[in-house]
Coordinates of C-alpha atoms in Angstrom, one line a residue:
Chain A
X1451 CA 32.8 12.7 74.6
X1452 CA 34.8 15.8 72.7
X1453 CA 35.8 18.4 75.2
X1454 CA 36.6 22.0 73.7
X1455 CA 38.4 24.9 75.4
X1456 CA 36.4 28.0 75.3
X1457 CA 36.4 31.5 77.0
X1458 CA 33.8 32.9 79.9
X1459 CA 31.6 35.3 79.6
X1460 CA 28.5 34.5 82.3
X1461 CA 29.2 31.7 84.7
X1462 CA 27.2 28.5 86.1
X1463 CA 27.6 24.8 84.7
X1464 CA 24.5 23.4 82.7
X1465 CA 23.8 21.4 79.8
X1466 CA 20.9 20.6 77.5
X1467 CA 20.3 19.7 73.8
X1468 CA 22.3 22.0 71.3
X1469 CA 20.0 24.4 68.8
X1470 CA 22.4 25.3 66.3
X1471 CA 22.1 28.7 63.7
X1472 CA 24.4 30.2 61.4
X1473 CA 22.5 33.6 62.1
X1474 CA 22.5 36.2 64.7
X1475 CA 19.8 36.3 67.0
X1476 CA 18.2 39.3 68.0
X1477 CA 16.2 38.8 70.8
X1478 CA 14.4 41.7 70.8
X1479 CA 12.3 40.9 67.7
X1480 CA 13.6 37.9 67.0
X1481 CA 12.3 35.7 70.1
X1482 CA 9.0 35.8 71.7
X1483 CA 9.2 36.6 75.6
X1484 CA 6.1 35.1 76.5
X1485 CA 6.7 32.2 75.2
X1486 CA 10.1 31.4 73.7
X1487 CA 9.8 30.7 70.4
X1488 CA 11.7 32.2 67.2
X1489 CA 8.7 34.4 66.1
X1490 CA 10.3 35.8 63.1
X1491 CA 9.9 34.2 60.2
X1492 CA 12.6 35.0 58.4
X1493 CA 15.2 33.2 60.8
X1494 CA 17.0 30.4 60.8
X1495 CA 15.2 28.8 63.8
X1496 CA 11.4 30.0 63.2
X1497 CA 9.2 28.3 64.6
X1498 CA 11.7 26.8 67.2
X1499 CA 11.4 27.0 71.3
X1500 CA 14.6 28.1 72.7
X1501 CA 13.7 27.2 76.1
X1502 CA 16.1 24.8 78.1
X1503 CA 18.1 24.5 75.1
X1504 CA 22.0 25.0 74.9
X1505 CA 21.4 27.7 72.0
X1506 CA 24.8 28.2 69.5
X1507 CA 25.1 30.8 67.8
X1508 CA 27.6 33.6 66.2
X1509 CA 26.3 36.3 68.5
X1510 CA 23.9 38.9 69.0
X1511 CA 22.3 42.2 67.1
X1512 CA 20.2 44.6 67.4
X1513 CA 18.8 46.3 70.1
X1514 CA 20.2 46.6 74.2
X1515 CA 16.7 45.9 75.3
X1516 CA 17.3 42.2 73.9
X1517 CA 19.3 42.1 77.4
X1518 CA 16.3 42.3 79.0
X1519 CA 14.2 39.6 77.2
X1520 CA 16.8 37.4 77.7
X1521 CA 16.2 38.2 81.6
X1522 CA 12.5 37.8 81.2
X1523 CA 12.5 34.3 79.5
X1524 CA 14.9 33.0 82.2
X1525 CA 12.1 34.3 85.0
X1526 CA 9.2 32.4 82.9
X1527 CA 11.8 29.4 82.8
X1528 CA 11.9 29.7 79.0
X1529 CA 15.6 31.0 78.6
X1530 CA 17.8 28.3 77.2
X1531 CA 19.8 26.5 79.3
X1532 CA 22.8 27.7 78.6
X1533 CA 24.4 29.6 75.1
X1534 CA 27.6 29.3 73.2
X1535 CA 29.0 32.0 70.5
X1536 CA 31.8 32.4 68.2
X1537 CA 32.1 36.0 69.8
X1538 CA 30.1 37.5 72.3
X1539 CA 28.7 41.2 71.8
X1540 CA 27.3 43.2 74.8
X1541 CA 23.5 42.4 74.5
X1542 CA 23.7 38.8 74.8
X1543 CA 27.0 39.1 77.3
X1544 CA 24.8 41.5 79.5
X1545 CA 22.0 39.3 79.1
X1546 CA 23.5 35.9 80.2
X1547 CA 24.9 37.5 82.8
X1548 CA 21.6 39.7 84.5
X1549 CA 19.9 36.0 84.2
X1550 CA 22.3 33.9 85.3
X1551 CA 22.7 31.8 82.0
X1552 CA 26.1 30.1 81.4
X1553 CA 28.0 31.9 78.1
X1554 CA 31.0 31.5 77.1
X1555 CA 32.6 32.4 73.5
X1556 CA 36.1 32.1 71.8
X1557 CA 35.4 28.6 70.2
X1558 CA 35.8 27.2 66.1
X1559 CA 33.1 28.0 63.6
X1560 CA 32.6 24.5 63.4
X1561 CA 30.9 24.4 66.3
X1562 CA 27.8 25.7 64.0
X1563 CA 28.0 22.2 62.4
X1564 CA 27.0 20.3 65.2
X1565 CA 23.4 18.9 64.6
X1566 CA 20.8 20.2 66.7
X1567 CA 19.7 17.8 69.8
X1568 CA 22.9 16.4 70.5
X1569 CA 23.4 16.5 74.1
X1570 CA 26.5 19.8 74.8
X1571 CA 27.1 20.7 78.4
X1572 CA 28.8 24.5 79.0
X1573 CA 30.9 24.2 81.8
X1574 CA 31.3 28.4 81.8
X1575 CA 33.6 28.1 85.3
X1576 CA 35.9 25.2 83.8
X1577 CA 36.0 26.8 80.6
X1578 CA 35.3 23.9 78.7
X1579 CA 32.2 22.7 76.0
X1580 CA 31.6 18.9 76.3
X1581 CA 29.4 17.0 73.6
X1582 CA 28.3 13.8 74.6
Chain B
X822 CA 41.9 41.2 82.5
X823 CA 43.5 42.6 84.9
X824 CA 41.6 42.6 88.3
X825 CA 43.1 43.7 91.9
X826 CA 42.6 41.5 95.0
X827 CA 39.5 43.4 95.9
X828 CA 37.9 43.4 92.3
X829 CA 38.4 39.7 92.4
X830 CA 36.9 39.0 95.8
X831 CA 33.6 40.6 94.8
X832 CA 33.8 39.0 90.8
X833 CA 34.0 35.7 92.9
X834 CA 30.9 36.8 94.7
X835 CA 32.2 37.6 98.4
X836 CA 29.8 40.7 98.4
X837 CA 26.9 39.8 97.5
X838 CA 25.0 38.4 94.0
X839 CA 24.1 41.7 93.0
X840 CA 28.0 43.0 93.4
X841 CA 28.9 39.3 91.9
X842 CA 26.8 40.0 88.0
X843 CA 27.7 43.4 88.3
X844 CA 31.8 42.7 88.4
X845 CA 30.9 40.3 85.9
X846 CA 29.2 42.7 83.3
X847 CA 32.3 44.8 83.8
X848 CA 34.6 41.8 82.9
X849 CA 32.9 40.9 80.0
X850 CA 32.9 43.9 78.0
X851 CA 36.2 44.6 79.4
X852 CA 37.2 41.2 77.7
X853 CA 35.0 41.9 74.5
X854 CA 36.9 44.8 73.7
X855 CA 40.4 44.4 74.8
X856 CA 40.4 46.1 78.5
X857 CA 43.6 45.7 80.6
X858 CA 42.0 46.8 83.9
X859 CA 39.0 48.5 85.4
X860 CA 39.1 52.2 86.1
X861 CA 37.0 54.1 88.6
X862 CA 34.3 56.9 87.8
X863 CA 33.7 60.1 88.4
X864 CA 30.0 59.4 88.0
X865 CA 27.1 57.6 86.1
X866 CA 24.1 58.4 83.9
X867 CA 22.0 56.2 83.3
X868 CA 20.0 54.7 80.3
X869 CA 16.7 52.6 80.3
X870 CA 14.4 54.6 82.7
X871 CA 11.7 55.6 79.8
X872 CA 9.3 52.3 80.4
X873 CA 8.1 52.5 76.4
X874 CA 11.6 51.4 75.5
X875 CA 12.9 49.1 78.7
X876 CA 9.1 47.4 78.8
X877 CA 8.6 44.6 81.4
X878 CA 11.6 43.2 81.0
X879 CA 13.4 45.7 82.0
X880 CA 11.2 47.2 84.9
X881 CA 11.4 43.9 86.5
X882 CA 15.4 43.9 86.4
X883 CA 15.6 47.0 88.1
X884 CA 13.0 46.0 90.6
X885 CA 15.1 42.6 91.2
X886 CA 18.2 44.5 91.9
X887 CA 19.8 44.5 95.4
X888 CA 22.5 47.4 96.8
X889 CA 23.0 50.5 96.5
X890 CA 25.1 53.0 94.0
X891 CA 28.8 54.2 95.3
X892 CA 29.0 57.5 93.1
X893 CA 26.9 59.9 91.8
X894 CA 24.6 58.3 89.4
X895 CA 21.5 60.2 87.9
X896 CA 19.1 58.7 85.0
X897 CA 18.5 59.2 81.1
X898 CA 14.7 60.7 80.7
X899 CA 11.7 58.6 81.4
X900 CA 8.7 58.3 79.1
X901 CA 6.6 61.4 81.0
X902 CA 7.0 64.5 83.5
X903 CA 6.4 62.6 86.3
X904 CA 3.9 65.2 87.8
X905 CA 2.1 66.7 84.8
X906 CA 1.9 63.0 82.8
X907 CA -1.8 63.3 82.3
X908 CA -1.7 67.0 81.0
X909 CA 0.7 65.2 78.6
X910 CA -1.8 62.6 77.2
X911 CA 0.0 59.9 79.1
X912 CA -2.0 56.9 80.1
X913 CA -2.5 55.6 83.5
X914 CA -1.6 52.2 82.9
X915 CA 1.5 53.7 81.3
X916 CA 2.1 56.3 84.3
X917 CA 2.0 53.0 86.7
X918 CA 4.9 51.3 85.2
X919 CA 7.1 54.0 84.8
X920 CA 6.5 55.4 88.6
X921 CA 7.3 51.5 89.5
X922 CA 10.9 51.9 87.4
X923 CA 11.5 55.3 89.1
X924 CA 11.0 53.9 92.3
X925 CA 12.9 50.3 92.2
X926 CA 16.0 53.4 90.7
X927 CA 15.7 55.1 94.1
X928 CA 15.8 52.3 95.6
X929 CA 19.3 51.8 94.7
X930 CA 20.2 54.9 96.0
X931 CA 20.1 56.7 91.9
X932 CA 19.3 60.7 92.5
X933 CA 16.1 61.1 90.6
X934 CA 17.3 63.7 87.8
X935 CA 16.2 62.5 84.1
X936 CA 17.6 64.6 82.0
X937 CA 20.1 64.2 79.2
X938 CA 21.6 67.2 79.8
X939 CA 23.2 66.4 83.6
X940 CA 26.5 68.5 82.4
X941 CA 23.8 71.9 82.7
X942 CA 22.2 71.4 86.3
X943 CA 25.4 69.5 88.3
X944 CA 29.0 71.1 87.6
X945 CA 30.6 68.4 89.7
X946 CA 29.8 65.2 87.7
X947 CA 32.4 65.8 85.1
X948 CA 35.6 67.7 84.4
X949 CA 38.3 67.3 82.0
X950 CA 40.3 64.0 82.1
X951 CA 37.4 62.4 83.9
X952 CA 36.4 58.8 83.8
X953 CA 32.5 58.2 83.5
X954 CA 30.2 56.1 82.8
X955 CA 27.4 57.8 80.7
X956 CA 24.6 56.8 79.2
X957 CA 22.8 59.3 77.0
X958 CA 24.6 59.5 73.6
X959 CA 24.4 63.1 73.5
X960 CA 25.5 63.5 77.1
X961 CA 28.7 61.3 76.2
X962 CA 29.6 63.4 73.4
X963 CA 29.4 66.6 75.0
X964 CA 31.3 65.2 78.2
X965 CA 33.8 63.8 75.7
X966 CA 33.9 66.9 73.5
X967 CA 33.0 69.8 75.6
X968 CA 34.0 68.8 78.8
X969 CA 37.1 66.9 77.6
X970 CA 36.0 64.0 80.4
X971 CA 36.2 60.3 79.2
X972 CA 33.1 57.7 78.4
X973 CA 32.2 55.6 76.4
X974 CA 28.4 55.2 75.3
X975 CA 27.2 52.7 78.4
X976 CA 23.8 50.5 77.8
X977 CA 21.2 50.6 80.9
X978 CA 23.1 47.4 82.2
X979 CA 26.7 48.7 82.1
X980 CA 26.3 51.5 83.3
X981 CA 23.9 50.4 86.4
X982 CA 27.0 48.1 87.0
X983 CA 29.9 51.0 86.8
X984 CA 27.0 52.4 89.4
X985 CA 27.3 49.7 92.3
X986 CA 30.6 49.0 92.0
X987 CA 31.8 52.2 91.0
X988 CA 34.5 51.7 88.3
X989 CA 34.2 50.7 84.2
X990 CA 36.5 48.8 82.1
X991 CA 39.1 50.8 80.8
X992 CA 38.8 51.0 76.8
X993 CA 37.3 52.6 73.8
X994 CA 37.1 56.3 74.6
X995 CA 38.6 56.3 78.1
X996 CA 42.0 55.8 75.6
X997 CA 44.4 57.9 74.1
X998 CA 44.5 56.4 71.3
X999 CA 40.8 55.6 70.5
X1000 CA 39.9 59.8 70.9
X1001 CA 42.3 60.6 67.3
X1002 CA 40.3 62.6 65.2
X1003 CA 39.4 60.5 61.9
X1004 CA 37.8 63.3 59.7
X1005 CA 38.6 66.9 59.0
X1006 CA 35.8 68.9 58.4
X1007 CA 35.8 71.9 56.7
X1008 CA 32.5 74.1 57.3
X1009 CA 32.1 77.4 54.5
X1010 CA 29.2 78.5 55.9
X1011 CA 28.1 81.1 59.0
X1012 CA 26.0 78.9 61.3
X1013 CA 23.5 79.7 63.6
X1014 CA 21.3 77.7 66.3
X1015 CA 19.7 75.0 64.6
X1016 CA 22.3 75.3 61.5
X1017 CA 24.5 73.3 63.8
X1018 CA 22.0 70.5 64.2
X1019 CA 21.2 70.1 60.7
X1020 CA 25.1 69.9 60.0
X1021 CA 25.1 67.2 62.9
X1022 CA 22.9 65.7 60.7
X1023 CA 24.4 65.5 58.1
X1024 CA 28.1 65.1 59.4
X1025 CA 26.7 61.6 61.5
X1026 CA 25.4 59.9 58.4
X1027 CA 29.0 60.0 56.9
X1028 CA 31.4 59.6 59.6
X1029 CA 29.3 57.0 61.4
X1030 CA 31.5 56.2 64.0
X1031 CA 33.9 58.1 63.5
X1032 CA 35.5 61.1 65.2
X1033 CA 35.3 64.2 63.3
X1034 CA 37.5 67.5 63.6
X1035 CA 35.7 70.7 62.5
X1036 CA 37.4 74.2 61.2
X1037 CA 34.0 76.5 61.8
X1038 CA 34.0 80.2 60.5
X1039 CA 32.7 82.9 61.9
X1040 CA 31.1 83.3 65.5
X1041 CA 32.3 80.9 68.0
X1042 CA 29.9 78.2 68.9
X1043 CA 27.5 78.5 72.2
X1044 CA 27.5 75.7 74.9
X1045 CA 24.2 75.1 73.5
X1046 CA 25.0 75.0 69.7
X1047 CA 27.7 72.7 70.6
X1048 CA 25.2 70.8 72.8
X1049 CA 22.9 70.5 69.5
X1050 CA 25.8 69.6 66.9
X1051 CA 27.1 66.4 69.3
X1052 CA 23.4 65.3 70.2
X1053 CA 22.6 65.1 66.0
X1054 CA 26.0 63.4 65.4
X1055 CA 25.1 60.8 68.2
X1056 CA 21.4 60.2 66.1
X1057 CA 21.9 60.5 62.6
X1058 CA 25.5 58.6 63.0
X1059 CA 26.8 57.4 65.9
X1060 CA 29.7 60.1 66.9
X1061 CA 30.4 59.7 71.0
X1062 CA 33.5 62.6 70.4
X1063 CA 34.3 65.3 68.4
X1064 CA 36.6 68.2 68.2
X1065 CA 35.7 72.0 67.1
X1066 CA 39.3 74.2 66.1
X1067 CA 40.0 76.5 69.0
X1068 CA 36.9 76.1 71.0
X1069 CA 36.9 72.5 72.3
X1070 CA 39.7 71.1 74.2
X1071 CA 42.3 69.8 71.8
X1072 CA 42.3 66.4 70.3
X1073 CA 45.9 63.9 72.3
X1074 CA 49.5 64.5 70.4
X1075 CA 50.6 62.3 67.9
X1076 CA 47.6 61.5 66.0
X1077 CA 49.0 63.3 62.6
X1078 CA 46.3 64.6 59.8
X1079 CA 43.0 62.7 59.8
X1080 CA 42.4 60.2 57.0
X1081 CA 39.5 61.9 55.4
X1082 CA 38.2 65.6 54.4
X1083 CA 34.6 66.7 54.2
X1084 CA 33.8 70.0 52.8
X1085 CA 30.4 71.4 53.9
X1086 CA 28.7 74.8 52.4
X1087 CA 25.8 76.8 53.1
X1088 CA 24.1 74.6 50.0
X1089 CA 24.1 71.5 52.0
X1090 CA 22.9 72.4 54.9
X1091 CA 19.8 74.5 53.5
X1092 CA 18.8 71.2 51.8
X1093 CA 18.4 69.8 55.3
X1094 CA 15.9 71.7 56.1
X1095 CA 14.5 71.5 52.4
X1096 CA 13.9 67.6 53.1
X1097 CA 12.6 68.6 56.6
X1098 CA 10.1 71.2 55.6
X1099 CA 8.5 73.2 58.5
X1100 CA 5.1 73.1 57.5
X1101 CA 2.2 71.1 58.1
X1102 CA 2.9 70.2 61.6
X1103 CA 0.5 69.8 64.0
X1104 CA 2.6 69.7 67.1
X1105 CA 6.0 72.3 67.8
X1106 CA 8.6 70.3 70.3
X1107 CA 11.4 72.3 71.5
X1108 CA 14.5 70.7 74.4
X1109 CA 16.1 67.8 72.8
X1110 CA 18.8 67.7 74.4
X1111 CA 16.7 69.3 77.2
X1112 CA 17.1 73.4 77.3
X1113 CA 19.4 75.3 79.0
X1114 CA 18.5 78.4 81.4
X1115 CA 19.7 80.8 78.6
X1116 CA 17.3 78.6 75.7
X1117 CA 14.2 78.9 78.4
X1118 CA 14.9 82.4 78.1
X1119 CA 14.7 82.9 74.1
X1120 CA 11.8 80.9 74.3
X1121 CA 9.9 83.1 76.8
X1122 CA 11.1 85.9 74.6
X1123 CA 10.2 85.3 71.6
X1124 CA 6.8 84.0 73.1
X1125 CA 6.2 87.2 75.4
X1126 CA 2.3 88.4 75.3
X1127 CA 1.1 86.0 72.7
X1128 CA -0.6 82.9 72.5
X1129 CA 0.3 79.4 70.8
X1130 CA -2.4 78.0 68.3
X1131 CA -0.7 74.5 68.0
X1132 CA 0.6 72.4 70.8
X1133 CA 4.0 73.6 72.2
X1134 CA 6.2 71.5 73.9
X1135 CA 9.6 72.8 76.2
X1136 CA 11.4 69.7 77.6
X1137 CA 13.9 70.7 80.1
X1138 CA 15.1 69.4 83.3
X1139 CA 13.2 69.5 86.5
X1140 CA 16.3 71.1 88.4
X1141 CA 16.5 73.5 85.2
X1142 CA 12.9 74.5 85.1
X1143 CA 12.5 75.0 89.2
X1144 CA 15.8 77.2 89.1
X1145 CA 13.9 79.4 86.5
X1146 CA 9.9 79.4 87.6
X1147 CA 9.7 83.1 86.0
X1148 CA 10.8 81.7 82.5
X1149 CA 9.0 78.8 83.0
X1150 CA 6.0 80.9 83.9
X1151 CA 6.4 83.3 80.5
X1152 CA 6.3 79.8 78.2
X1153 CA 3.5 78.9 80.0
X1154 CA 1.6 81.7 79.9
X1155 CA 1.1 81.4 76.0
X1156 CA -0.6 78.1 76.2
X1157 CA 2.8 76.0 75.7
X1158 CA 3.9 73.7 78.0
X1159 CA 6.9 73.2 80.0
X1160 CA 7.8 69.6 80.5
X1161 CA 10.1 67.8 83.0
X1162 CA 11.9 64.7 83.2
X1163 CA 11.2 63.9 79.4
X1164 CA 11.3 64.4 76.0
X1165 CA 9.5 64.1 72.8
X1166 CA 11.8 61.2 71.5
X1167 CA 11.1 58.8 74.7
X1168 CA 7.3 59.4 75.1
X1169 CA 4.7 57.2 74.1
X1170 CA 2.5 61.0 74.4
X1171 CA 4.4 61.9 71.0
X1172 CA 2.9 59.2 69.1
X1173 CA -0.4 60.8 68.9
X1174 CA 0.4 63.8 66.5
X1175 CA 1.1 63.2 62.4
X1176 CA 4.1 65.6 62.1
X1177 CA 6.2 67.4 64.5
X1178 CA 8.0 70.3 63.8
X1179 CA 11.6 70.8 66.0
X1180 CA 14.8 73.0 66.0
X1181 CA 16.8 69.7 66.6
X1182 CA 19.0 67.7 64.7
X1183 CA 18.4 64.7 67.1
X1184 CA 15.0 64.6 67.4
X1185 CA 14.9 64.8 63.3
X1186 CA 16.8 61.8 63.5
X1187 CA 14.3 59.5 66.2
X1188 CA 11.2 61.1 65.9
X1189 CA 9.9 58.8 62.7
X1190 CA 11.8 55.9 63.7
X1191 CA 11.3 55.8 67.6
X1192 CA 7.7 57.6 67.9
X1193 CA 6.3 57.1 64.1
X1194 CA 6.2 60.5 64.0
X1195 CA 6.9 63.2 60.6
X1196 CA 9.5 65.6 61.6
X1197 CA 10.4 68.9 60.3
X1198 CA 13.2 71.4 61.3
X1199 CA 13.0 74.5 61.7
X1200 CA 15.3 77.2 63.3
X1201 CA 14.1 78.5 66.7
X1202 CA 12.1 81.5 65.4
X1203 CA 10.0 79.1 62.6
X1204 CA 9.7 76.6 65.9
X1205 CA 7.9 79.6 67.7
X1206 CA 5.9 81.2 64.6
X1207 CA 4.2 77.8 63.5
X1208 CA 3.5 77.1 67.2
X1209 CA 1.8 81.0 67.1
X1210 CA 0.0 79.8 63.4
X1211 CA 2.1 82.8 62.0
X1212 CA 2.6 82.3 58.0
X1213 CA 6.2 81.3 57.6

């Protein structure tokens, strides 16, 4: 197991299998509220569920009302389990936080390396990223 | 981030979930961008009330929400007059969900005003060196600018938070240092009502961000001119201060000579309106940023004893248009219409005409983007004449 330091942003403990992109997400647009999939086809993860995932990415864009998407996939249970970014921005910050989704930021770029389903827990109240 | 015994109690949730996320939003854009410490507010406006742009997702947020507000707090427009929505073309389903967001706002204690323009019905929710929390981008630049009070540009969620707990992270524009002017601009040209929108036009596309110091000629601004030059800057760019050579308060000590110049002529703004042509509308919107007592009155004016041939909306504010029924009742009288608690940029009832003709540099800016709407500008008068079917 590597543990890595990191910074909160929304708290709670979970853990799930990573889904790693290089891109920003915008989840307004980007993400499909009904059902949690990547609907745009020119991203990185198209065609991929986010839901119970621990989703990595650089950060957020695009519009404030992505907060709010992010609040309706956690009520359908579709919101990822938990998210990780190099630097959080306000839309996905406000977001984790309105849902209740562990965030926390501050961490190496090479986190983007890390292959998608290997098992991360974000431990948001410790501070601390853990890949099993 | 600095946080006092009490801020700390309620970030660890000793008051409550609601209190708990709310502290937390607070915190984390205080840590994004540098905060030492929170600061308490004056009062709040709030954005994300118009259902077309918060949808679902937002409306069930709100309706989740548990408390109540501790300072003044008022909202952003909704998405209809919230009495006269059908005479607007608004549908029911529509109507539904946004009565459903107004009511899970009062709920939490929000006064029901939506208006952008909350400086023009309450004198009390800002003066100068006041701390905010505002919403509505031209709001924030006139209480920054006009008012000389201190905000940054909130989202719905920050600025629902600075509500219930009643402070906001202290950065950004609530600095010193952050409110330095960053371009001079040097106007040659005489300007007059919508001239200052179309130069808000053009003066937001090229200083972005930035925060622009203007020498204007001739006749001092009005409250409303400047109200019309900050709520373009705020579209077309995204300006949340600016400072006008002996009529706005003055800019903090120390800042020196800003980095760039900008020299603006009569030429450049007549070729706004040359891109923005008035003619060929089918619809004449007037009240973005929602009209003042003394706009209600050119408008009844200019209207007196005539009759409008194309659709004419006034948006204004409810407190606005019930303090002035007689004006209100002159507009109306010639067919136009004078709408509450909305605006032509947030209503889905916009996106039914081709091309909208408007005296405002803001609404130039959103109409196409925001309603898929044409837009032309026009000064007040060509506003009035193509909403008569006068020739131009």
């Amino acid at each position: 197991m590597i543990e890595i330091k990191c910074h909160r942003v929304a708290s709670g403990c979970a853990s799930g299998p990573a889904l790693v992109t290089l891109e920003a997400i915008s989840f307004l647009g980007n993400v499909d509220a009904a059902t949690g999939m990547v609907v745009d086809p020119a991203h990185e993860l198209f065609g991929q569920c986010i839901a119970g995932k621990v989703l990595i990415f650089p950060g957020g864009k695009g519009s404030t009302v992505g907060s709010y998407v992010i609040y309706q996939l956690k009520k359908k249970g579709l919101a990822p389990a938990a998210m990780i970014n190099i630097r959080s921005e306000p839309i996905v910050a406000v977001g984790a936080i309105i849902s209740g989704i562990p965030l926390v930021d501050r961490v190496s770029e090479e986190i983007l390396r890390l292959e998608s389903g290997t098992i991360v827990e974000v431990d948001a109240d410790e501070e601390m990223i853990r890949i099993f | 981030m600095y946080l006092s015994r009490e801020e700390e109690a309620v970030y660890q949730g000793e008051r409550g979930e609601t209190l708990r996320r709310m502290m937390e939003i607070l915190v984390a854009l205080g840590d994004i961008y540098g905060a030492e410490r929170l600061v308490p507010v004056k009062s709040v406006q709030i954005a994300g009330v118009s259902y077309k742009n918060i949808g679902e997702a937002g409306l069930e947020w709100i309706s989740d929400l548990q408390g109540c507000v501790v300072v003044p707090s008022i909202l952003n427009p909704a998405g209809m007059d919230l009495c006269r929505w059908q005479e607007m073309g608004v549908s029911e389903d529509f109507a539904e969900k946004q009565q459903q967001t107004i009511e899970a706002y009062r709920r939490l204690g929000i006064t029901i005003d939506c208006t952008c323009t909350p400086y023009q019905i309450y004198q009390g929710l800002a003066g100068p060196g006041d701390h905010l929390a505002w919403s509505e981008s031209s709001a924030v630049s006139y209480a920054n600018s006009v008012i000389g009070a201190r905000t940054n540009r909130e989202g719905g969620p920050s600025a629902l938070a600075a509500a219930l707990v009643g402070k906001t992270a202290l950065y950004g524009y609530h600095l010193d240092e952050n409110r330095l002017p960053t371009h001079l601009v040097e106007v040659e040209a005489d300007l007059h009502g919508s001239d200052y929108g179309a130069l808000g036009f053009l003066v937001g596309r090229i200083v972005k961000d930035g925060v622009p110091f203007f020498r204007l000629p001739g006749q001092r601004p009005s409250p409303d001119e400047l109200k019309a030059l900050g709520a373009a800057m705020a579209a077309s760019g995204s300006v949340a201060l600016y400072y006008v050579q002996d009529v706005t308060p003055r800019p903090p000590a120390g800042g020196g000579q800003p980095e760039e110049t900008l020299h603006l002529d009569r030429k450049e703004i007549a070729e706004v309106y040359a891109r923005f042509p008035a003619e060929g509308a089918d619809a004449v919107a007037l009240g973005c940023p929602h009209c003042s007592a003394e706009e209600l009155e050119r408008i009844a004016g200019l209207l007196q004893g005539q009759k409008v041939q194309k659709e004419l909306w006034v948006c204004t504010a409810r407190k606005i248009a019930e303090a002035n029924p007689g004006r209100v009742a002159a507009i109306e009288k010639s067919g136009a219409h004078v709408f509450c608690d909305t605006c032509m940029v947030v209503s889905p009832a916009t996106e039914r005409f081709s091309r909208m003709l408007t005296c405002s540099g803001k609404a130039l800016s959103y109409l196409p983007g925001l309603a898929g709407v044409k837009a032309g500008l026009g000064s007040l008068e060509d506003c009035i004449n193509a909403a008569l079917g006068r020739q131009q």
